[in-house]
């Protein structure tokens, strides 16, 4: 194609990975395929440079950054409470997990005690988020492999979850429902019934997906033995989450470093040892069932009490108090106009998001705005495994492999 | 002169009906898939989206006609028309029904009866591969190229089990003319090739169906256009009516495969059970039932517009049911009804499978064709041959 002068092509060619030059024999002719950033199944704007020999993959280079929005810098110009809304946009399929991690980090700096009711609500809603994210993963993964109906079945259940979020926070996706010091609003009237209705049908819906996929010959052929990566390599590359658990390591920060009273819940960490795409599928399906268990427990044992911490300099006062008490009005004015100062120091908080370990590193210089916030996105770590995982496989395996990683490009690029 | 006039009329009717069917098959597919997937499907253009095919055609015609700058223009333009022509030719040898009288002239519900009709269909459908392969090559797009290569490899591989599966019922019927093929299966389901003694062709029916899915590039064998891997495969660079041509070719191939299946295995236009047991009343009964259901939902409307549309459909269905009771109508339309009902059932299976199964991987597909389907078809052919030789 060198004789045609297409603008931009030379730049792309220059960027292309150089084939190994150690061999003196004539190289077989290979094709360079740019998969993405506009491609139906790279889950957003991932670009993969594939070097192909027929349909076999000689090498693969993931290229990220197409969704870079400068969120980490933006953290530094807003005050602490406003920054919560940014965390939603990082991993837009699991916004509440990010909310929770950031809030926990800042609360640790402030030394706030969160009332049990808020903690349990946080557990309940982050587990719903996990279901939400896993449903999107299962649907898109299935449609990548050609099972079209599963996608729409998953989105039916996701719609129920989004309606619950809407009921809580009047937002479907970017809820920002967790705030520093507790929850944004009191849980809405009748939330128990809505969640109970959902939890009652959901296990049978998971059975439905399993019926279509788990024992399906074609599904098993497409996923078993595909996308294998040894556990040691995963640990070296910083892979976390269900991928790690599908490789046999029972690592889940909900158990190993419990936060937000996860230690009070009874659930199991599903693990498999096959390390392939099928094992990741089974692990995530089982995680959905375990999340349902956690939600049921949270629903049954929900403690009563306030939904915000007893910290008037951080939490906005009630509207009623604000209108009747001078002190509350002063706090309201101060929090709204200049925020609250956070003691100088630094903190790193890790939680288990649906995709793996999400970590927030917050540095405070004692003012109302963070000095630096760094996010450890699980998608970034997981994506590093792409070249190792797909080398020597077929194009169809790349699709199955990157589908099984369940990344969100917003989380990787930030 | 009468013969020519009649042929022209028949050709016009078949072409019109076929093209309308292709357009509406796509509507049916969208509706069925939608209901499998708890959606509504097309519902905006006309009642129940019935005018959607028309809207689609208008959209496709008025779309900008793009030719990529580095495509091989001649081959690029040739490919879609090769694909669609080859897929439409096959219909000319398909017999839809028994002999009828038109203006006192006896004629068959078939355009032409070649004595090698089946071979013609096999040959023409093999030519159809060129359309796809050339489209993939001429577009000068890497995804298209991969799609084109996949599809040629796949269609050539599946041609073998397909031909072997076709050979077994031929041993039973002992003819290549499609009309005679049907005539040898005259009678109830027990006389159809699928269950006919001495060698029931159930295995070969299954092999033929699977190979047929692969020949028409349908799920689970839709690798050439696997949108999640190859964007749109061989027709990535095609727009407007050229895209529509590929689309039409795919649906036309589906119809052809369904028709051939019915002719080879399911007794063509012959009814499920004997006329003596009242098989002539089945269409009237079915349409009557459909009409009653429509009227019921017209009286108990689920949606507002059902109050108008459902009774209209109900009356139409009842009218058809009444027409099926008239003797002159029966003679022409009952064979046609049975033929179309069987074809419809098979087309429904095509759509149903698409809503259920994931997609094969390229190497697994080849593995399946050469290591599973091919030996099975071969053994079946041998067994059929032995049984036919033994009992005749």
PDB file of N, CA and C in Angstrom, chain A residues 184-220:
ATOM      1  N   UNK A 184     -25.806  10.719  50.489  1.00  0.00           N
ATOM      2  CA  UNK A 184     -26.259  12.033  50.038  1.00  0.00           C
ATOM      3  C   UNK A 184     -27.643  12.344  50.584  1.00  0.00           C
ATOM      4  N   UNK A 185     -28.519  11.358  50.578  1.00  0.00           N
ATOM      5  CA  UNK A 185     -29.905  11.550  50.988  1.00  0.00           C
ATOM      6  C   UNK A 185     -30.331  10.382  51.858  1.00  0.00           C
ATOM      7  N   UNK A 186     -31.429  10.583  52.542  1.00  0.00           N
ATOM      8  CA  UNK A 186     -32.009   9.460  53.280  1.00  0.00           C
ATOM      9  C   UNK A 186     -32.500   8.441  52.267  1.00  0.00           C
ATOM     10  N   UNK A 187     -32.319   7.134  52.560  1.00  0.00           N
ATOM     11  CA  UNK A 187     -32.845   6.143  51.618  1.00  0.00           C
ATOM     12  C   UNK A 187     -34.336   6.369  51.394  1.00  0.00           C
ATOM     13  N   UNK A 188     -34.804   6.265  50.144  1.00  0.00           N
ATOM     14  CA  UNK A 188     -36.180   6.638  49.829  1.00  0.00           C
ATOM     15  C   UNK A 188     -37.184   5.699  50.479  1.00  0.00           C
ATOM     16  N   UNK A 189     -38.413   6.183  50.595  1.00  0.00           N
ATOM     17  CA  UNK A 189     -39.464   5.364  51.184  1.00  0.00           C
ATOM     18  C   UNK A 189     -39.707   4.153  50.268  1.00  0.00           C
ATOM     19  N   UNK A 190     -39.859   2.978  50.868  1.00  0.00           N
ATOM     20  CA  UNK A 190     -40.195   1.789  50.081  1.00  0.00           C
ATOM     21  C   UNK A 190     -39.018   1.141  49.387  1.00  0.00           C
ATOM     22  N   UNK A 191     -37.774   1.513  49.797  1.00  0.00           N
ATOM     23  CA  UNK A 191     -36.622   0.910  49.106  1.00  0.00           C
ATOM     24  C   UNK A 191     -36.544  -0.584  49.369  1.00  0.00           C
ATOM     25  N   UNK A 192     -36.982  -1.015  50.593  1.00  0.00           N
ATOM     26  CA  UNK A 192     -36.880  -2.435  50.917  1.00  0.00           C
ATOM     27  C   UNK A 192     -37.658  -3.283  49.926  1.00  0.00           C
ATOM     28  N   UNK A 193     -38.878  -2.802  49.604  1.00  0.00           N
ATOM     29  CA  UNK A 193     -39.726  -3.601  48.725  1.00  0.00           C
ATOM     30  C   UNK A 193     -39.125  -3.702  47.338  1.00  0.00           C
ATOM     31  N   UNK A 194     -38.614  -2.566  46.843  1.00  0.00           N
ATOM     32  CA  UNK A 194     -38.044  -2.574  45.490  1.00  0.00           C
ATOM     33  C   UNK A 194     -36.876  -3.540  45.396  1.00  0.00           C
ATOM     34  N   UNK A 195     -36.009  -3.497  46.406  1.00  0.00           N
ATOM     35  CA  UNK A 195     -34.840  -4.372  46.355  1.00  0.00           C
ATOM     36  C   UNK A 195     -35.255  -5.813  46.561  1.00  0.00           C
ATOM     37  N   UNK A 196     -36.237  -6.033  47.438  1.00  0.00           N
ATOM     38  CA  UNK A 196     -36.688  -7.413  47.667  1.00  0.00           C
ATOM     39  C   UNK A 196     -37.296  -8.002  46.384  1.00  0.00           C
ATOM     40  N   UNK A 197     -38.101  -7.185  45.698  1.00  0.00           N
ATOM     41  CA  UNK A 197     -38.686  -7.654  44.430  1.00  0.00           C
ATOM     42  C   UNK A 197     -37.600  -8.073  43.454  1.00  0.00           C
ATOM     43  N   UNK A 198     -36.541  -7.267  43.401  1.00  0.00           N
ATOM     44  CA  UNK A 198     -35.461  -7.564  42.468  1.00  0.00           C
ATOM     45  C   UNK A 198     -34.714  -8.829  42.875  1.00  0.00           C
ATOM     46  N   UNK A 199     -34.379  -8.903  44.167  1.00  0.00           N
ATOM     47  CA  UNK A 199     -33.594 -10.039  44.657  1.00  0.00           C
ATOM     48  C   UNK A 199     -34.376 -11.344  44.546  1.00  0.00           C
ATOM     49  N   UNK A 200     -35.709 -11.254  44.633  1.00  0.00           N
ATOM     50  CA  UNK A 200     -36.507 -12.478  44.531  1.00  0.00           C
ATOM     51  C   UNK A 200     -36.427 -13.108  43.148  1.00  0.00           C
ATOM     52  N   UNK A 201     -36.392 -12.278  42.098  1.00  0.00           N
ATOM     53  CA  UNK A 201     -36.365 -12.864  40.752  1.00  0.00           C
ATOM     54  C   UNK A 201     -34.951 -13.066  40.227  1.00  0.00           C
ATOM     55  N   UNK A 202     -33.987 -12.309  40.753  1.00  0.00           N
ATOM     56  CA  UNK A 202     -32.683 -12.300  40.100  1.00  0.00           C
ATOM     57  C   UNK A 202     -31.999 -13.667  39.998  1.00  0.00           C
ATOM     58  N   UNK A 203     -31.984 -14.482  41.082  1.00  0.00           N
ATOM     59  CA  UNK A 203     -31.306 -15.788  40.941  1.00  0.00           C
ATOM     60  C   UNK A 203     -31.863 -16.626  39.795  1.00  0.00           C
ATOM     61  N   UNK A 204     -33.179 -16.568  39.579  1.00  0.00           N
ATOM     62  CA  UNK A 204     -33.741 -17.355  38.473  1.00  0.00           C
ATOM     63  C   UNK A 204     -33.290 -16.800  37.128  1.00  0.00           C
ATOM     64  N   UNK A 205     -33.039 -15.497  37.080  1.00  0.00           N
ATOM     65  CA  UNK A 205     -32.553 -14.899  35.836  1.00  0.00           C
ATOM     66  C   UNK A 205     -31.119 -15.352  35.558  1.00  0.00           C
ATOM     67  N   UNK A 206     -30.314 -15.462  36.616  1.00  0.00           N
ATOM     68  CA  UNK A 206     -28.941 -15.954  36.423  1.00  0.00           C
ATOM     69  C   UNK A 206     -28.992 -17.390  35.908  1.00  0.00           C
ATOM     70  N   UNK A 207     -29.939 -18.181  36.448  1.00  0.00           N
ATOM     71  CA  UNK A 207     -30.104 -19.542  35.937  1.00  0.00           C
ATOM     72  C   UNK A 207     -30.393 -19.507  34.437  1.00  0.00           C
ATOM     73  N   UNK A 208     -31.199 -18.514  34.044  1.00  0.00           N
ATOM     74  CA  UNK A 208     -31.561 -18.388  32.629  1.00  0.00           C
ATOM     75  C   UNK A 208     -30.322 -18.163  31.750  1.00  0.00           C
ATOM     76  N   UNK A 209     -29.429 -17.268  32.216  1.00  0.00           N
ATOM     77  CA  UNK A 209     -28.216 -17.030  31.423  1.00  0.00           C
ATOM     78  C   UNK A 209     -27.393 -18.301  31.357  1.00  0.00           C
ATOM     79  N   UNK A 210     -27.311 -18.967  32.509  1.00  0.00           N
ATOM     80  CA  UNK A 210     -26.470 -20.169  32.560  1.00  0.00           C
ATOM     81  C   UNK A 210     -27.024 -21.237  31.627  1.00  0.00           C
ATOM     82  N   UNK A 211     -28.353 -21.298  31.565  1.00  0.00           N
ATOM     83  CA  UNK A 211     -28.983 -22.283  30.690  1.00  0.00           C
ATOM     84  C   UNK A 211     -28.570 -22.065  29.236  1.00  0.00           C
ATOM     85  N   UNK A 212     -28.445 -20.779  28.876  1.00  0.00           N
ATOM     86  CA  UNK A 212     -28.090 -20.483  27.486  1.00  0.00           C
ATOM     87  C   UNK A 212     -26.608 -20.689  27.215  1.00  0.00           C
ATOM     88  N   UNK A 213     -25.772 -20.564  28.233  1.00  0.00           N
ATOM     89  CA  UNK A 213     -24.332 -20.540  27.964  1.00  0.00           C
ATOM     90  C   UNK A 213     -23.538 -21.667  28.609  1.00  0.00           C
ATOM     91  N   UNK A 214     -23.751 -21.917  29.908  1.00  0.00           N
ATOM     92  CA  UNK A 214     -22.777 -22.727  30.651  1.00  0.00           C
ATOM     93  C   UNK A 214     -22.517 -24.081  30.016  1.00  0.00           C
ATOM     94  N   UNK A 215     -23.570 -24.762  29.579  1.00  0.00           N
ATOM     95  CA  UNK A 215     -23.344 -26.090  29.002  1.00  0.00           C
ATOM     96  C   UNK A 215     -23.441 -26.104  27.488  1.00  0.00           C
ATOM     97  N   UNK A 216     -23.442 -24.914  26.898  1.00  0.00           N
ATOM     98  CA  UNK A 216     -23.546 -24.822  25.449  1.00  0.00           C
ATOM     99  C   UNK A 216     -22.210 -25.224  24.809  1.00  0.00           C
ATOM    100  N   UNK A 217     -22.254 -26.223  23.948  1.00  0.00           N
ATOM    101  CA  UNK A 217     -21.025 -26.744  23.331  1.00  0.00           C
ATOM    102  C   UNK A 217     -20.217 -25.625  22.657  1.00  0.00           C
ATOM    103  N   UNK A 218     -20.920 -24.795  21.901  1.00  0.00           N
ATOM    104  CA  UNK A 218     -20.200 -23.764  21.143  1.00  0.00           C
ATOM    105  C   UNK A 218     -19.555 -22.778  22.103  1.00  0.00           C
ATOM    106  N   UNK A 219     -20.291 -22.409  23.135  1.00  0.00           N
ATOM    107  CA  UNK A 219     -19.755 -21.473  24.136  1.00  0.00           C
ATOM    108  C   UNK A 219     -18.517 -22.072  24.792  1.00  0.00           C
ATOM    109  N   UNK A 220     -18.588 -23.345  25.170  1.00  0.00           N
ATOM    110  CA  UNK A 220     -17.449 -23.987  25.827  1.00  0.00           C
ATOM    111  C   UNK A 220     -16.266 -24.042  24.859  1.00  0.00           C
TER     112      UNK A 220
END
